[in-house]
Tab-separated table of C-alpha atoms in Angstrom:
chain	number	residue	atom	x	y	z
A	1	GLY	CA	10.847	140.442	69.694
A	2	GLN	CA	13.395	138.962	67.336
A	3	GLN	CA	15.419	136.099	68.737
A	4	LEU	CA	17.730	133.443	67.313
A	5	ASN	CA	18.053	130.163	69.173
A	6	GLN	CA	21.237	128.210	68.682
A	7	SER	CA	21.764	124.610	69.683
A	8	PRO	CA	23.551	122.908	71.118
A	9	GLN	CA	24.957	125.474	73.506
A	10	SER	CA	28.253	123.579	73.670
A	11	MET	CA	29.848	120.494	72.180
A	12	PHE	CA	32.882	118.430	73.132
A	13	ILE	CA	33.999	116.041	70.412
A	14	GLN	CA	36.910	113.917	69.332
A	15	GLU	CA	39.146	115.023	66.487
A	16	GLY	CA	37.911	113.573	63.199
A	17	GLU	CA	34.235	113.574	64.175
A	18	ASP	CA	31.594	115.452	62.221
A	19	VAL	CA	29.732	118.306	63.919
A	20	SER	CA	26.249	119.648	63.361
A	21	MET	CA	24.658	122.744	64.887
A	22	ASN	CA	21.568	124.745	64.103
A	23	CYS	CA	19.919	128.087	64.476
A	24	THR	CA	16.172	128.691	64.604
A	25	SER	CA	13.916	131.708	64.694
A	26	SER	CA	10.243	132.450	65.148
A	27	SER	CA	10.523	134.920	62.266
A	28	ILE	CA	11.454	134.574	58.627
A	29	PHE	CA	14.908	135.638	57.498
A	30	ASN	CA	16.106	136.361	53.971
A	31	THR	CA	19.770	135.954	54.860
A	32	TRP	CA	21.624	133.732	57.288
A	33	LEU	CA	25.210	134.372	58.315
A	34	TRP	CA	27.520	132.003	60.151
A	35	TYR	CA	30.536	133.339	62.046
A	36	LYS	CA	33.318	131.730	64.054
A	37	GLN	CA	34.998	133.510	66.952
A	38	ASP	CA	38.308	132.419	68.421
A	39	PRO	CA	39.094	133.430	72.016
A	40	GLY	CA	40.153	137.057	72.203
A	41	GLU	CA	39.430	137.718	68.523
A	42	GLY	CA	36.627	139.221	66.485
A	43	PRO	CA	34.062	137.025	64.682
A	44	VAL	CA	35.078	135.793	61.244
A	45	LEU	CA	32.433	135.304	58.573
A	46	LEU	CA	32.358	131.672	57.458
A	47	ILE	CA	29.348	131.367	55.179
A	48	ALA	CA	26.527	133.622	53.981
A	49	LEU	CA	23.217	132.159	52.753
A	50	TYR	CA	20.694	134.132	50.689
A	51	LYS	CA	18.105	131.708	49.366
A	52	ALA	CA	15.752	129.208	50.991
A	53	GLY	CA	17.036	125.680	50.450
A	54	GLU	CA	20.509	126.926	49.528
A	55	LEU	CA	23.398	124.652	50.478
A	56	THR	CA	26.831	126.310	50.550
A	57	SER	CA	30.238	124.884	51.376
A	58	ASN	CA	33.474	126.462	52.527
A	59	GLY	CA	36.116	123.752	52.792
A	60	ARG	CA	35.000	121.303	55.471
A	61	LEU	CA	32.078	123.546	56.424
A	62	THR	CA	28.634	123.236	54.893
A	63	ALA	CA	25.668	125.430	55.755
A	64	GLN	CA	22.062	125.217	54.673
A	65	PHE	CA	19.279	127.797	54.538
A	66	GLY	CA	16.144	126.043	55.777
A	67	ILE	CA	13.150	125.762	53.448
A	68	THR	CA	10.872	127.482	55.975
A	69	ARG	CA	13.368	130.410	56.134
A	70	LYS	CA	13.190	130.118	59.906
A	71	ASP	CA	16.244	127.973	60.407
A	72	SER	CA	19.770	127.243	59.258
A	73	PHE	CA	22.267	124.473	59.846
A	74	LEU	CA	26.056	124.370	59.942
A	75	ASN	CA	28.003	121.156	59.585
A	76	ILE	CA	31.727	120.637	60.042
A	77	SER	CA	33.208	117.444	58.662
A	78	ALA	CA	36.304	115.680	60.008
A	79	SER	CA	36.900	118.176	62.825
A	80	ILE	CA	40.427	119.279	63.691
A	81	PRO	CA	41.772	121.089	66.781
A	82	SER	CA	41.712	124.496	65.084
A	83	ASP	CA	37.921	124.214	64.744
A	84	VAL	CA	37.737	125.082	68.438
A	85	GLY	CA	35.822	128.297	69.055
A	86	ILE	CA	32.346	129.747	69.288
A	87	TYR	CA	30.077	129.566	66.257
A	88	PHE	CA	27.427	132.256	65.912
A	89	CYS	CA	24.507	132.526	63.559
A	90	ALA	CA	23.186	135.957	62.654
A	91	GLY	CA	20.436	137.346	60.487
A	92	PRO	CA	19.549	140.856	59.310
A	93	TYR	CA	16.141	142.252	60.163
A	94	ASN	CA	14.360	145.531	59.659
A	95	ALA	CA	14.396	147.866	62.649
A	96	GLY	CA	12.497	150.986	61.695
A	97	ASN	CA	14.355	152.582	58.786
A	98	ASN	CA	17.460	150.548	59.481
A	99	ARG	CA	18.583	146.948	59.103
A	100	LYS	CA	20.364	145.313	61.994
A	101	LEU	CA	21.907	141.951	62.675
A	102	ILE	CA	20.396	139.772	65.349
A	103	TRP	CA	22.735	137.201	66.859
A	104	GLY	CA	22.340	133.802	68.430
A	105	LEU	CA	24.124	133.105	71.707
A	106	GLY	CA	26.617	130.807	70.019
A	107	THR	CA	27.648	127.168	70.060
A	108	SER	CA	30.936	126.555	71.832
A	109	LEU	CA	32.967	123.766	70.223
A	110	ALA	CA	35.808	121.922	71.919
A	111	VAL	CA	37.841	119.308	70.024
A	112	ASN	CA	39.852	116.659	71.806
A	113	PRO	CA	42.971	115.785	69.772
B	1	GLU	CA	43.022	140.557	51.813
B	2	ALA	CA	41.261	143.678	53.111
B	3	GLU	CA	40.711	143.740	56.853
B	4	VAL	CA	39.149	145.917	59.519
B	5	ALA	CA	41.854	147.405	61.728
B	6	GLN	CA	41.362	148.215	65.402
B	7	SER	CA	43.612	149.632	68.070
B	8	PRO	CA	44.582	149.139	70.753
B	9	ARG	CA	44.089	145.387	71.075
B	10	TYR	CA	44.090	145.567	74.850
B	11	LYS	CA	43.419	148.412	77.246
B	12	ILE	CA	43.485	148.493	81.028
B	13	THR	CA	42.171	151.624	82.654
B	14	GLU	CA	41.010	152.743	86.048
B	15	LYS	CA	37.388	153.641	86.619
B	16	SER	CA	36.551	157.296	86.041
B	17	GLN	CA	39.303	157.595	83.415
B	18	ALA	CA	38.678	158.284	79.740
B	19	VAL	CA	39.414	155.672	77.097
B	20	ALA	CA	39.253	155.736	73.305
B	21	PHE	CA	39.211	153.045	70.636
B	22	TRP	CA	39.991	153.449	66.960
B	23	CYS	CA	38.706	151.568	63.932
B	24	ASP	CA	39.630	151.666	60.245
B	25	PRO	CA	37.071	149.782	58.134
B	26	ILE	CA	37.647	147.918	54.905
B	27	SER	CA	38.322	150.438	52.157
B	28	GLY	CA	35.132	151.470	50.397
B	29	HIS	CA	32.777	150.189	53.091
B	30	ALA	CA	30.251	152.911	53.822
B	31	THR	CA	28.671	151.272	56.846
B	32	LEU	CA	30.584	151.004	60.117
B	33	TYR	CA	29.396	149.390	63.341
B	34	TRP	CA	30.618	149.429	66.926
B	35	TYR	CA	29.617	146.460	69.078
B	36	ARG	CA	30.184	145.512	72.693
B	37	GLN	CA	30.518	141.855	73.546
B	38	ILE	CA	30.370	140.450	77.050
B	39	LEU	CA	31.914	137.038	77.592
B	40	GLY	CA	29.494	134.253	76.710
B	41	GLN	CA	27.166	136.463	74.699
B	42	GLY	CA	26.772	137.594	71.137
B	43	PRO	CA	27.796	141.090	70.038
B	44	GLU	CA	25.488	143.961	71.038
B	45	LEU	CA	25.242	146.882	68.608
B	46	LEU	CA	26.218	150.221	70.147
B	47	VAL	CA	26.257	152.516	67.132
B	48	GLN	CA	25.982	152.302	63.365
B	49	PHE	CA	27.306	154.831	60.839
B	50	GLN	CA	26.380	155.260	57.212
B	51	ASP	CA	29.279	157.308	55.852
B	52	GLU	CA	29.733	160.050	58.454
B	53	SER	CA	26.168	159.965	59.764
B	54	VAL	CA	24.853	158.031	62.738
B	55	VAL	CA	21.900	155.876	61.663
B	56	ASP	CA	21.417	154.006	64.942
B	57	ASP	CA	22.725	154.796	68.406
B	58	SER	CA	19.705	153.617	70.344
B	59	GLN	CA	21.791	151.257	72.515
B	60	LEU	CA	24.672	153.669	73.113
B	61	PRO	CA	24.849	154.935	76.728
B	62	LYS	CA	25.111	158.534	75.655
B	63	ASP	CA	25.877	159.899	79.091
B	64	ARG	CA	29.341	158.373	78.911
B	65	PHE	CA	29.861	156.975	75.401
B	66	SER	CA	30.453	158.934	72.217
B	67	ALA	CA	31.352	157.922	68.698
B	68	GLU	CA	32.387	159.813	65.620
B	69	ARG	CA	33.294	159.161	62.020
B	70	LEU	CA	34.150	162.655	60.880
B	71	LYS	CA	35.292	161.982	57.312
B	72	GLY	CA	33.245	158.869	56.777
B	73	VAL	CA	36.261	156.582	56.917
B	74	ASP	CA	37.842	155.714	60.262
B	75	SER	CA	35.992	156.010	63.543
B	76	THR	CA	36.628	156.579	67.240
B	77	LEU	CA	34.587	155.306	70.171
B	78	LYS	CA	35.138	157.046	73.495
B	79	ILE	CA	34.097	156.278	77.044
B	80	GLN	CA	34.290	158.973	79.697
B	81	PRO	CA	34.245	158.210	82.550
B	82	ALA	CA	34.822	154.464	82.386
B	83	GLU	CA	32.952	152.265	84.851
B	84	LEU	CA	33.699	148.756	86.052
B	85	GLY	CA	30.750	147.418	84.075
B	86	ASP	CA	32.297	148.649	80.825
B	87	SER	CA	34.827	145.823	80.895
B	88	ALA	CA	34.147	143.918	77.679
B	89	MET	CA	35.352	143.316	74.140
B	90	TYR	CA	34.673	146.242	71.810
B	91	LEU	CA	34.311	145.181	68.206
B	92	CYS	CA	34.242	147.230	65.049
B	93	ALA	CA	32.713	145.898	61.844
B	94	SER	CA	32.084	147.250	58.369
B	95	SER	CA	29.930	146.325	55.421
B	96	GLY	CA	29.530	147.451	51.855
B	97	GLN	CA	25.785	147.823	52.244
B	98	VAL	CA	23.450	148.159	55.181
B	99	GLY	CA	22.143	144.722	56.125
B	100	SER	CA	24.724	142.759	54.165
B	101	GLU	CA	27.610	140.704	55.521
B	102	GLN	CA	29.596	142.439	58.231
B	103	TYR	CA	33.335	141.995	58.564
B	104	PHE	CA	34.867	142.369	61.988
B	105	GLY	CA	38.154	143.646	63.298
B	106	PRO	CA	40.138	141.813	65.988
B	107	GLY	CA	38.513	143.820	68.775
B	108	THR	CA	39.756	145.771	71.785
B	109	ARG	CA	39.626	144.006	75.133
B	110	LEU	CA	38.877	146.637	77.781
B	111	THR	CA	39.456	145.982	81.457
B	112	VAL	CA	38.342	148.646	83.933
B	113	THR	CA	39.842	148.351	87.401
């Protein structure tokens, strides 16, 4: 079945460091979504990617849609304490007559000030 | 900025009691989703509405869970009777089109004692 694999599972970094995480699938996706979830809150959409090879930035965040359409990467530059949270990738897939989102298990980021 | 509203934010209930959650999606969004999220995991889709119609409730435990979106705008998710295993975060999301980006509310943290 459909599955998204996120890595690393968790990261502990120093403030100011750059961060890189990725999401891979055995299936092709036409859209990749990256969300961030703070403790006790709902996920917030960070970046949406629609085209293979696409590179999109949102402030210090940059995400790329892999050329094979089976992977995506999220980079955070010059991390700050408020970057702490869980980062999820998600991709829509066809389920019968419906389209659903499949989610990775998340990358937990901790930033040491 | 338009947001998805959810209430209550927190709910503590005893097992066998009834509990209800409310969601108001972003204005104009036809598609509404209810998810359940257990700590350390990604969101799990419970039910999806397109306007007032259910398009997917395959993962909804229908013996105790019900959901409605009578006028195709706001929605209610009910659990009766609640069980200890229902303790989780319940998230509502909406999107302008099926399969496009989903925007989440802050969630309701349910604790069943």
